[in-house]
Coordinates of N, CA and C in Angstrom, one line a residue:
X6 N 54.5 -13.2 -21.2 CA 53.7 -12.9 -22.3 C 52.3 -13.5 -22.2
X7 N 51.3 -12.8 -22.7 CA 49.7 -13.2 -22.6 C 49.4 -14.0 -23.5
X8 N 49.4 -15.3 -23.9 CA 48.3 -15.9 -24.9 C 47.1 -15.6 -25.3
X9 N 46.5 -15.8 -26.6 CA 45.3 -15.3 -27.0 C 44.4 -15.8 -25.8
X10 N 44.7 -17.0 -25.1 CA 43.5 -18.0 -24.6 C 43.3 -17.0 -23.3
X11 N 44.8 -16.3 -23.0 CA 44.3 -15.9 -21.2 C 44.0 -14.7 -21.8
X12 N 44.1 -13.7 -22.6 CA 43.4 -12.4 -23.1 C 41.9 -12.9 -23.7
X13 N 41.7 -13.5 -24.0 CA 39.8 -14.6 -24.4 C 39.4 -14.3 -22.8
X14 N 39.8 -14.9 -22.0 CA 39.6 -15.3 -20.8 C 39.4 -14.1 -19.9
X15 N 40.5 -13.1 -19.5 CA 40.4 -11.8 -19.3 C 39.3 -10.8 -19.3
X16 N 39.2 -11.0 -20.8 CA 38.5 -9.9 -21.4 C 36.3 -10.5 -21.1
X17 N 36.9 -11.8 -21.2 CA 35.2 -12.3 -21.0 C 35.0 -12.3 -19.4
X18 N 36.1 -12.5 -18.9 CA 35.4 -12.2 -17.4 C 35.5 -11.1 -16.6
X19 N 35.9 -9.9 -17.6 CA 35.9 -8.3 -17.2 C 34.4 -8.0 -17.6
X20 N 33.7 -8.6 -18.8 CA 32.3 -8.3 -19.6 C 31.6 -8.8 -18.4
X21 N 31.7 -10.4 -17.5 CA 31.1 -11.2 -17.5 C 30.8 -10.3 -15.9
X22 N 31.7 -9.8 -15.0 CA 31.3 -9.5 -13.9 C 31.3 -7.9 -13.7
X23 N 31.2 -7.4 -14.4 CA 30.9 -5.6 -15.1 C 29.8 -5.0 -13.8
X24 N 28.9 -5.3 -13.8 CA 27.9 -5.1 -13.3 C 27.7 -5.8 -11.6
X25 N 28.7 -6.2 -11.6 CA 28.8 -7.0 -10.2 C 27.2 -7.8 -10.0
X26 N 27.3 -8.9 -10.7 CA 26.1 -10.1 -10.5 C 26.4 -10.7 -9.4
X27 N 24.9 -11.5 -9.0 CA 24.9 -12.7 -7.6 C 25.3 -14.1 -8.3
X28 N 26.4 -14.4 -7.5 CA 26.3 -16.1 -7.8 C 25.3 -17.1 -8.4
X29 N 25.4 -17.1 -9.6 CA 24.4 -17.8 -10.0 C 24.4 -19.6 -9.1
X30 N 25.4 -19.7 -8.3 CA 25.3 -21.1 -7.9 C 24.7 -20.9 -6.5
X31 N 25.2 -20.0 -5.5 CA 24.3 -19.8 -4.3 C 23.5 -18.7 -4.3
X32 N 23.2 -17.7 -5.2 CA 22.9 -16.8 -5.0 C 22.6 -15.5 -4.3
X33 N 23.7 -15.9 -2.9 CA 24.0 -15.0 -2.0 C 25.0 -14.1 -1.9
X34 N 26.0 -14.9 -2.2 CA 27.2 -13.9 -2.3 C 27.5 -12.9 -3.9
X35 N 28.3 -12.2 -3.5 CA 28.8 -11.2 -5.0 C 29.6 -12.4 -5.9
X36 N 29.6 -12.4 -7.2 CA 30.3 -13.1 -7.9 C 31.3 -12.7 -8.2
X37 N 32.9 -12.6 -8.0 CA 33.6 -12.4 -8.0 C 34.8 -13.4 -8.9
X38 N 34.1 -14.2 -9.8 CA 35.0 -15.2 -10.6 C 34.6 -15.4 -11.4
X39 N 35.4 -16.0 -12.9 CA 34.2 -16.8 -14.0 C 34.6 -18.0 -13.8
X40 N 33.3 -18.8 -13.6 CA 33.4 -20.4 -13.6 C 33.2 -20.8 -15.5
X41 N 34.0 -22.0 -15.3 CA 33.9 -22.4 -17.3 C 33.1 -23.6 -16.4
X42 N 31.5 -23.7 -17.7 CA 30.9 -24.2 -17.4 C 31.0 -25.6 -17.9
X43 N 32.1 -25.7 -19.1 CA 32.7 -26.9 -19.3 C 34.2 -26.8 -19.4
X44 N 34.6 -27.7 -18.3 CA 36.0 -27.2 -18.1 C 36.7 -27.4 -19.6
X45 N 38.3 -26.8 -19.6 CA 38.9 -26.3 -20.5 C 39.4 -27.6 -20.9
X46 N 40.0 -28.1 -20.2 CA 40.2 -29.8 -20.1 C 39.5 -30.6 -20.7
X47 N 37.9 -30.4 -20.3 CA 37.0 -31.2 -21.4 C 36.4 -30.9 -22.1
X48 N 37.1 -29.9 -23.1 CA 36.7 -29.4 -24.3 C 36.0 -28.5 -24.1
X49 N 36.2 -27.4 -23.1 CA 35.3 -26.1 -23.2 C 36.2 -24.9 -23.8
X50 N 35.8 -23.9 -23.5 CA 36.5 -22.5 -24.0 C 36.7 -21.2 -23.0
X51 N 37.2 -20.3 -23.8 CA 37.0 -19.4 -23.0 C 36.4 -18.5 -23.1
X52 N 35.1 -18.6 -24.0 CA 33.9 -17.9 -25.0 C 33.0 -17.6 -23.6
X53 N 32.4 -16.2 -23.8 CA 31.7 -15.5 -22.8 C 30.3 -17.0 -22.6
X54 N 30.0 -17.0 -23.6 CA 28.5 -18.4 -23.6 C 29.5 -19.6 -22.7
X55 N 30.8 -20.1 -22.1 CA 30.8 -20.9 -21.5 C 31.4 -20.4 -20.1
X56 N 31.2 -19.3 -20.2 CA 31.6 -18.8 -18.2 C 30.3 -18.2 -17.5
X57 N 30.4 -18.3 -16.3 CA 29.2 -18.4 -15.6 C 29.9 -17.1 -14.3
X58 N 29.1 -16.5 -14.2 CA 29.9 -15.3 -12.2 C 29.2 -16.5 -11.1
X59 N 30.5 -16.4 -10.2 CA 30.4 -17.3 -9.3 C 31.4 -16.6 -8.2
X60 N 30.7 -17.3 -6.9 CA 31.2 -16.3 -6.1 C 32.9 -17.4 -5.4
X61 N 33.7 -16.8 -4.9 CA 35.2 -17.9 -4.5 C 34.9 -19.2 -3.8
X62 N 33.9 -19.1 -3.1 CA 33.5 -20.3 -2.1 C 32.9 -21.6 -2.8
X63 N 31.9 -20.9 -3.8 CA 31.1 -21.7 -4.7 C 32.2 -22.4 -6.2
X64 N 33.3 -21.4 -6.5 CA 34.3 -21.9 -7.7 C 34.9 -22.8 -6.8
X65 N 35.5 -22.6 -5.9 CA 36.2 -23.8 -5.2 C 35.8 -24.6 -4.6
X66 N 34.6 -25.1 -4.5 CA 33.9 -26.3 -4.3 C 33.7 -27.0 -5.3
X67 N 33.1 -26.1 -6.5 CA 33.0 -27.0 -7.6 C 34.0 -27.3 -8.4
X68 N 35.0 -26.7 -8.1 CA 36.6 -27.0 -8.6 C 36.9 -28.4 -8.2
X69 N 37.1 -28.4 -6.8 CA 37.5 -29.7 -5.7 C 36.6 -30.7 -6.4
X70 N 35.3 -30.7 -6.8 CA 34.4 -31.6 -7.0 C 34.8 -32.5 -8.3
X71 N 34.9 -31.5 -9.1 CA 35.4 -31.8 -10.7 C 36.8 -32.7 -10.8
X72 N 37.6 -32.1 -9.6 CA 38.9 -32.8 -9.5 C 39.3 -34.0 -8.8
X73 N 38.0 -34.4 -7.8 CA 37.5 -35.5 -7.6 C 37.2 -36.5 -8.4
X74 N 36.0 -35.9 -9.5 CA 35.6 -37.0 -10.3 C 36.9 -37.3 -11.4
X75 N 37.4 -36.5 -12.0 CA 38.5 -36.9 -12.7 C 39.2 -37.4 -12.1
X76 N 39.6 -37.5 -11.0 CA 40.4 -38.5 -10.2 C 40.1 -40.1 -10.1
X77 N 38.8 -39.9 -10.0 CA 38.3 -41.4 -9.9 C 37.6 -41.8 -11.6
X78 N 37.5 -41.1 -12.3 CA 37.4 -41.6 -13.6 C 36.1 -41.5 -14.1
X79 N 35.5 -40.5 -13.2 CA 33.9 -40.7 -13.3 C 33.3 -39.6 -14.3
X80 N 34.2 -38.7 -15.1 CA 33.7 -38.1 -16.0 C 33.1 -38.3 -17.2
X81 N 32.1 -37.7 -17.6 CA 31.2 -38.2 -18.8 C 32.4 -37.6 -20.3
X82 N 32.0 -38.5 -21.2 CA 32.9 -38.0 -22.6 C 32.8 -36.2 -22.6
X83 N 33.6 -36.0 -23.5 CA 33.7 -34.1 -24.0 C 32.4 -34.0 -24.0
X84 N 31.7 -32.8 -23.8 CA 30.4 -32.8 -23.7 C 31.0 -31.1 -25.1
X85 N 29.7 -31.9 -26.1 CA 29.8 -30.4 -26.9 C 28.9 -29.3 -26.3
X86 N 29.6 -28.0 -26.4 CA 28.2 -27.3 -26.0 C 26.9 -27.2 -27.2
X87 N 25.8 -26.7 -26.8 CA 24.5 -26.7 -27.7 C 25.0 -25.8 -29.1
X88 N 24.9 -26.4 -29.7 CA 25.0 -25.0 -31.3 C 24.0 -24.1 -31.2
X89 N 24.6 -23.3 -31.8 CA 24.0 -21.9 -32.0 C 22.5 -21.9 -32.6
X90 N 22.0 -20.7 -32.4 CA 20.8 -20.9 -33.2 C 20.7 -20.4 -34.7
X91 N 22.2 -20.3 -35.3 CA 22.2 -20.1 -37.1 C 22.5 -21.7 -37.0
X92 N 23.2 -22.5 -36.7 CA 23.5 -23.9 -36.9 C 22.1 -24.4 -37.2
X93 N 21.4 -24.3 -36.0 CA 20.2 -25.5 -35.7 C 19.6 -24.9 -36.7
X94 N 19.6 -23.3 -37.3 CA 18.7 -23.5 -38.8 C 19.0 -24.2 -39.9
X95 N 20.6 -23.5 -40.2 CA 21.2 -24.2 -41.0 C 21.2 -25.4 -41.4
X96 N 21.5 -26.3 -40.3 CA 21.1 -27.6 -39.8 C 19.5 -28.5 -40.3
X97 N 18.7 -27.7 -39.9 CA 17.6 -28.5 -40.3 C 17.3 -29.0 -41.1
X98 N 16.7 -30.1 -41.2 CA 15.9 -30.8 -42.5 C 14.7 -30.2 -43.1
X99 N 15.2 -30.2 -44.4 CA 14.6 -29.5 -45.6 C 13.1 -30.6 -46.0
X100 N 12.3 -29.5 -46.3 CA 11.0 -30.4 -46.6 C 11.1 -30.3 -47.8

């Protein structure tokens, strides 16, 4: 059975590589994967705004990398991503 999270996920990285994009990390190869640009683990999602087209060579490098640093402890806290831009109006301070 599919969870909402792997149909989220599915569905954003069927949008995400539609058009067959260049790796936005080497820019040579076809991108063939969605990278989460903050992993799920540290508080990312599976929202089209946190996946990136990346090509297999470039996701599994940066994979390996990530699972390095968490290995040695070297990861920065949950990083929020940026709010939206109705937040930051909403948000702002009133004159």
């Amino acid at each position: 059975m599919t969870t909402r999270r792997q149909a989220d996920y599915q569905r954003n990285r069927k949008l995400l590589l539609k058009d067959e994009p260049a790796c936005v990390l080497c820019g040579v190869n076809a991108a063939t994967e969605a990278d989460h640009i903050i992993e799920l683990d540290a508080g990312g999602t599976n929202a089209l705004e946190n996946l990136r087209p990346v090509c297999k060579p470039c996701n599994a490098r940066r994979g390996q990398a990530y699972r390095v640093r968490k290995e040695r402890g070297q990861l920065e806290q949950i990083v929020t991503p940026p709010p939206t831009t109705q937040r930051v109006l909403y948000d702002a301070p009133r004159d």
